[in-house]
Amino acid sequence: MADWHTTVTPPALARLLTTARLPEPPTARRPAYRTLAGQIRLLVTEGRLPVGARLPAERELATALELSRTTVATAYETLRGDGYLRSRRGAGSWTALPEGAPPPGDALHPVPPDEQGRTLDLGVAALPAPQPWVGAAAARAVEQLPYYAAGHGHYPTGVPVLREAVARRYTERGLPTTPDQILITTGAMGALHLVQRVLVGRGDRVAVEAPSYAHTLQALRLSGARLVPVPYAHHPTARWDQDEWQRVLRGAAPRLAYLIPDFHNPTGALIGEDQRRELLAAARAAGSIVLVDETTAELGWGVPETAPLPRPMAALDRAAQVVTVGSAGKLFWGGLRIGWVRAAPALVRRLAGERVYSDVGTPVLDQLITAELLGEPLAAVRAHQLDKLRATAHAFAATLPEHMPGWTFPMPTGGLALWVSTDGLSGAALARTGERDGVRIASGNRFGSDGAFEHHIRIPLTVPAATVPAAVERLAAVAARTATGGRLDTPDEAQPLAV
Amino acid sequence: MADWHTTVTPPALARLLTTARLPEPPTARRPAYRTLAGQIRLLVTEGRLPVGARLPAERELATALELSRTTVATAYETLRGDGYLRSRRGAGSWTALPEGAPPPGDALHPVPPDEQGRTLDLGVAALPAPQPWVGAAAARAVEQLPYYAAGHGHYPTGVPVLREAVARRYTERGLPTTPDQILITTGAMGALHLVQRVLVGRGDRVAVEAPSYAHTLQALRLSGARLVPVPYAHHPTARWDQDEWQRVLRGAAPRLAYLIPDFHNPTGALIGEDQRRELLAAARAAGSIVLVDETTAELGWGVPETAPLPRPMAALDRAAQVVTVGSAGKLFWGGLRIGWVRAAPALVRRLAGERVYSDVGTPVLDQLITAELLGEPLAAVRAHQLDKLRATAHAFAATLPEHMPGWTFPMPTGGLALWVSTDGLSGAALARTGERDGVRIASGNRFGSDGAFEHHIRIPLTVPAATVPAAVERLAAVAARTATGGRLDTPDEAQPLAV
C-alpha cells in the first residue's frame, strides 16, 4: 500500500500522553507496557491521535518516555494484536482501527450492544427529525424541484429562497440581515471548517471557551491552530471570566475567538448582553475576529416566552468583527446538513470562492426543505422541539441526584446537554466501561483543549424523557463498575504512564 | 474590520504575473500601470490570486518587477477605483471583488446578459437533471424518509443503501467492490478535497495531466501542493506520454498522481488498458498514490454499445495504491451533490474520521435519491444523457469548422467537453470579451498548471444541441471582436507586463 501517513514525533506523542491527564493512578501495579498500549489506544479511539499517524520508532519513544525499549516494543505488539497499530518492515508503524470499528472520536455511530442486546447512546446531542413537519416540507420541496432541475444545481452561496429565509429569521431575532450576508453551508460543521480554512492559518492562536464544543476543538487542532483555553467562571451562574478574557485577548492577541454565547455546548450557559459588549470591545482592541457559534441559539427551552433574550453578538458588533455560524441541524434535523455563515457580503463572497474547491455547494433539495421549515411551520416545530428538551431536562434533574448523589450540574435554561461533574470519577474511564456495557458516554476531556475536564461527562437532552429513568439506572451501573470492579475485566488503558 | 488576509510575497506575485503567459504583446503601447492593473485583475477574476490576499507594498512590488514605484502606485489606485483592491493605512492592500461580482474563477454563476438581454453560458460542463427520473426518485426517497427521520441523520461513511448501490455499480463495471470500500461525499469535489486533505501535505508534489480539470488544479494549488504537469501526447490520438510520466514519477517521486483516464476533462481522451498498466507499475515503483477521477467515466457517448471499455484503473491495481473518486453529478444532477471515494476499507475509515470535522456527512435525502437512480432507472437515464451529449457533440462538429475554420479539436468518444485550439487567439482574452457580450467562455489556461494552454478554450457539450448553431454564431462574434476591435473599448488587462 502506498505511503500516506503523517508522522507523530516522539516529543509530540510524549506530550499527548502526559497532558491527556488520564485517570488517577490505580492501587494495583500493572505492567508498564499495558498502560502504554491502553493510553495510545485511548488517544486513537477518542480521535486525539489521528488514525494513520506514523508512531515513533520503538527506541525513540522509549528514550522520550524514559521507558525500556522492551516496554515500548511489547506495547506496540499488544496494539498490533488488537488492531490499533499496523507495521511494515522498513516503513514503520502507524495507528489503525480494528476492522468494523467506527471512525474515531465520533459519537456518530451505533453503540455496540451489551450482552442483552441493549444500547444507550448518550454521545450524540441531536434530536430525531420532527414529524410530520420534515416529511411535509420534503414533499413540498420535491414539488419545487422541476424549476431547479432545469439548471446545473450549483449554488456556492446558497439557493436564494433559503438565503432569504435565514436573513428574515435573523431580522426577526433582532438582527437586521440581508440575503447577501448569508452563505449556506453543508451543516454548521461545514461553516466552521470553511471559516477556519479561510481565516485561520497554521500556528495561529485561537481563544476558546473551556469547556467548548468537542468537534470544533478537534477541527481546530487538526488545522494546526494553537488553542488558548479561557475557563468559565462558574459561580454563582456560569459566565465568561472577563478578567481572563481580557488577559488572553491582550496578551495572546489571538487571530480568532470562538464563542458559544447562546445556550453553550456543553454547559448550556447563556451569556448576558453586558458581557457580550465587554468581550467585543476587548476583541476589537486586540484585532481578533469573533466567531460566534449559534448552533444552539434557538433552543431556549427554559426561558419564559415573555423574557427578552440577549441580542445576538452580531447585533452588538460595531466593528464588523463578528462572523456568525448557524444551523438547521438542531432545531430541524441533522440529516439535512444545512448550516450557514452570517458575515459581511465581501467575506461571504470570499468564502463562496473558497468553498467552490471543497464541496461546490450544498444540495438543493435540503435547502428547499429548510426554507420551507423556516416559514409557516417554524413556530410549531420549535415549540415541539423545546417541549421535548425541557421534559428531558426535568426528567434528568429529578432522577440523576437520586442515583448519583455526588454528581452535580448547573441547570441550564436552554441548549442540548447537561454538563455533569462526576464526583472525581474519570469521564474517560466511564466512557470505556460504558462502551462495553452498551452505553455511549461523552467524556468531559473531549470538551477541553488539552485533556482538561477529566471528571466531567456531557449528558445530552435529546433522549426521550420517558426513557430517562432507565438511562440513569444504566449510567449508575456503569459508574459503579467504573469505580470498583470495572477494571477487573478490562485492560489497563485507563491508567497513567509513570512519566 | 478584523484582519483576515493571507499575504502574497513580491516574488510570488511576480512569478504569477510572469508565468501566467498572458496574451502576446499588442502593437500599440499602453501605460505600464494599466497593464499591471489589468493583469492583477485577471488573476483575481480567474481565481488564481485569492480574494482577500494581501498584496506587496508598492515599493516592494516595484523592485520585484523592475517598475517605477509610481507605476505600481497608479496600478493599485486603478484597482481600488474598480473595486478589485482595498487598502487601509498601516494595514496594507488586499485583493477584493466589486460589489455584486460573482465569486472568482467560478463558471458557477449567471452570466451577465448582453445589451439585448441574451446570455450563453459555455463555462459550466453540467447537464440539467434528467426528468422525470430525478423527480420520481425524489418522491420515492421522501417516502423512505420516516425511517431515517427517527435517527440523528449523521452518516460519516454514507447511508448504507447508497454505499451498496455504488459498490454494485462498480462490480457491474468489472471491478468487484464491497460497501465498506465506499465513502459517500458531498460531491466529487468533496471527495477530492477530503482525499487531498488527508493524503497531501503542504509542499508535496502532485503530478497532473496537462491539461487537467481546472477546479482540481486550483484546489491543489490552494492546499499548497506543488503541481508537476505531464503533457498529453496528442498524436495520432490523445494518450499519456509514457516516457514523460516515467521521467516525472522516477525523478520527482510525487506523493500523488492525479489522473482522469476515462473521457478526460477537458479533452475527452480515453486511455487504453496497456497505458493504464504501465502507469500503475511506474507509480508503484515511485511509491506514488494514484488518484483516479472517474467523474466522467460513465459518459462514453461515442463508444459503440458492444465495444468493451478499458477496465477501471482500480481493477488493474495490484498494490492497493489506487484511490478512486466518482460522482453522481454528471450522470444524474449536480444539485444532488453526491460523490464518493472508493478505497481500501482502512482508508475509508480514516477519511470518514477526518470528514467528521469538515461536513460530518452528506445529506440523507440526496443519498436516497441517488441510490434510487442507480437502481432500475439507471439504464434509461444513462441512455437519455448520452443521447444529449452525442447530439451536441455532432452539432458542434458540424457547425464550428464553418464559422471558425482555423479552430481545431480532437473529436472525443465521451466526456463533457471539446478541447478547442483557437488558432492563436487568447482564451483569456476571449473570456474577457465574452463576459461583456453575455457569453461565458472557459479559457484554456484554467486547465493548465501554470497558465499554459492560453490558446485553447473548453466548449461544454451540455448546451442543448438545438441551440448549438446560435451558440457558435455568438462565439464567432466574440472571437471577431477579440481579434480586432474588441480591445478598443476594454481596458488593457489582456496585455503582458514588460518584465
PDB file of C-alpha atoms in Angstrom, chain A residues 130-146 148 333 336 365-373 377, chain B residues 134-146 365 369:
ATOM      1  CA  PRO A 130     -39.703  16.463  13.990  1.00  0.00           C
ATOM      2  CA  GLN A 131     -42.504  14.793  12.132  1.00  0.00           C
ATOM      3  CA  PRO A 132     -44.808  15.279  10.311  1.00  0.00           C
ATOM      4  CA  TRP A 133     -43.242  18.666   9.541  1.00  0.00           C
ATOM      5  CA  VAL A 134     -39.990  17.497   7.926  1.00  0.00           C
ATOM      6  CA  GLY A 135     -41.776  14.936   5.756  1.00  0.00           C
ATOM      7  CA  ALA A 136     -44.343  17.509   4.660  1.00  0.00           C
ATOM      8  CA  ALA A 137     -41.666  20.097   3.913  1.00  0.00           C
ATOM      9  CA  ALA A 138     -39.738  17.489   1.900  1.00  0.00           C
ATOM     10  CA  ALA A 139     -42.828  16.718  -0.158  1.00  0.00           C
ATOM     11  CA  ARG A 140     -43.337  20.438  -0.885  1.00  0.00           C
ATOM     12  CA  ALA A 141     -39.660  20.801  -1.793  1.00  0.00           C
ATOM     13  CA  VAL A 142     -39.955  17.941  -4.300  1.00  0.00           C
ATOM     14  CA  GLU A 143     -42.815  19.855  -5.942  1.00  0.00           C
ATOM     15  CA  GLN A 144     -40.454  22.800  -6.458  1.00  0.00           C
ATOM     16  CA  LEU A 145     -37.688  20.608  -7.854  1.00  0.00           C
ATOM     17  CA  PRO A 146     -38.604  20.880 -11.575  1.00  0.00           C
ATOM     18  CA  TYR A 148     -34.292  23.951 -10.130  1.00  0.00           C
ATOM     19  CA  TRP A 333     -32.703  17.697  11.612  1.00  0.00           C
ATOM     20  CA  LEU A 336     -30.498  17.826   6.262  1.00  0.00           C
ATOM     21  CA  LEU A 365     -33.380  19.827  -2.055  1.00  0.00           C
ATOM     22  CA  ASP A 366     -32.265  20.135   1.583  1.00  0.00           C
ATOM     23  CA  GLN A 367     -32.034  23.886   1.157  1.00  0.00           C
ATOM     24  CA  LEU A 368     -35.603  23.996  -0.142  1.00  0.00           C
ATOM     25  CA  ILE A 369     -36.794  21.848   2.781  1.00  0.00           C
ATOM     26  CA  THR A 370     -35.087  24.152   5.281  1.00  0.00           C
ATOM     27  CA  ALA A 371     -36.563  27.251   3.632  1.00  0.00           C
ATOM     28  CA  GLU A 372     -39.997  25.627   3.975  1.00  0.00           C
ATOM     29  CA  LEU A 373     -39.415  24.818   7.652  1.00  0.00           C
ATOM     30  CA  PRO A 377     -44.132  25.616  10.341  1.00  0.00           C
TER      31      PRO A 377
ATOM     32  CA  VAL B 134     -34.959  12.676 -10.731  1.00  0.00           C
ATOM     33  CA  GLY B 135     -38.346  13.982  -9.628  1.00  0.00           C
ATOM     34  CA  ALA B 136     -39.717  10.449  -9.354  1.00  0.00           C
ATOM     35  CA  ALA B 137     -36.689   9.249  -7.415  1.00  0.00           C
ATOM     36  CA  ALA B 138     -37.024  12.237  -5.070  1.00  0.00           C
ATOM     37  CA  ALA B 139     -40.665  11.373  -4.408  1.00  0.00           C
ATOM     38  CA  ARG B 140     -39.705   7.773  -3.596  1.00  0.00           C
ATOM     39  CA  ALA B 141     -36.893   8.991  -1.334  1.00  0.00           C
ATOM     40  CA  VAL B 142     -39.339  11.174   0.611  1.00  0.00           C
ATOM     41  CA  GLU B 143     -41.440   8.057   1.214  1.00  0.00           C
ATOM     42  CA  GLN B 144     -38.414   6.415   2.865  1.00  0.00           C
ATOM     43  CA  LEU B 145     -37.648   9.467   4.978  1.00  0.00           C
ATOM     44  CA  PRO B 146     -39.678   8.481   8.082  1.00  0.00           C
ATOM     45  CA  LEU B 365     -32.297  12.574   1.186  1.00  0.00           C
ATOM     46  CA  ILE B 369     -32.365   9.712  -4.376  1.00  0.00           C
TER      47      ILE B 369
END
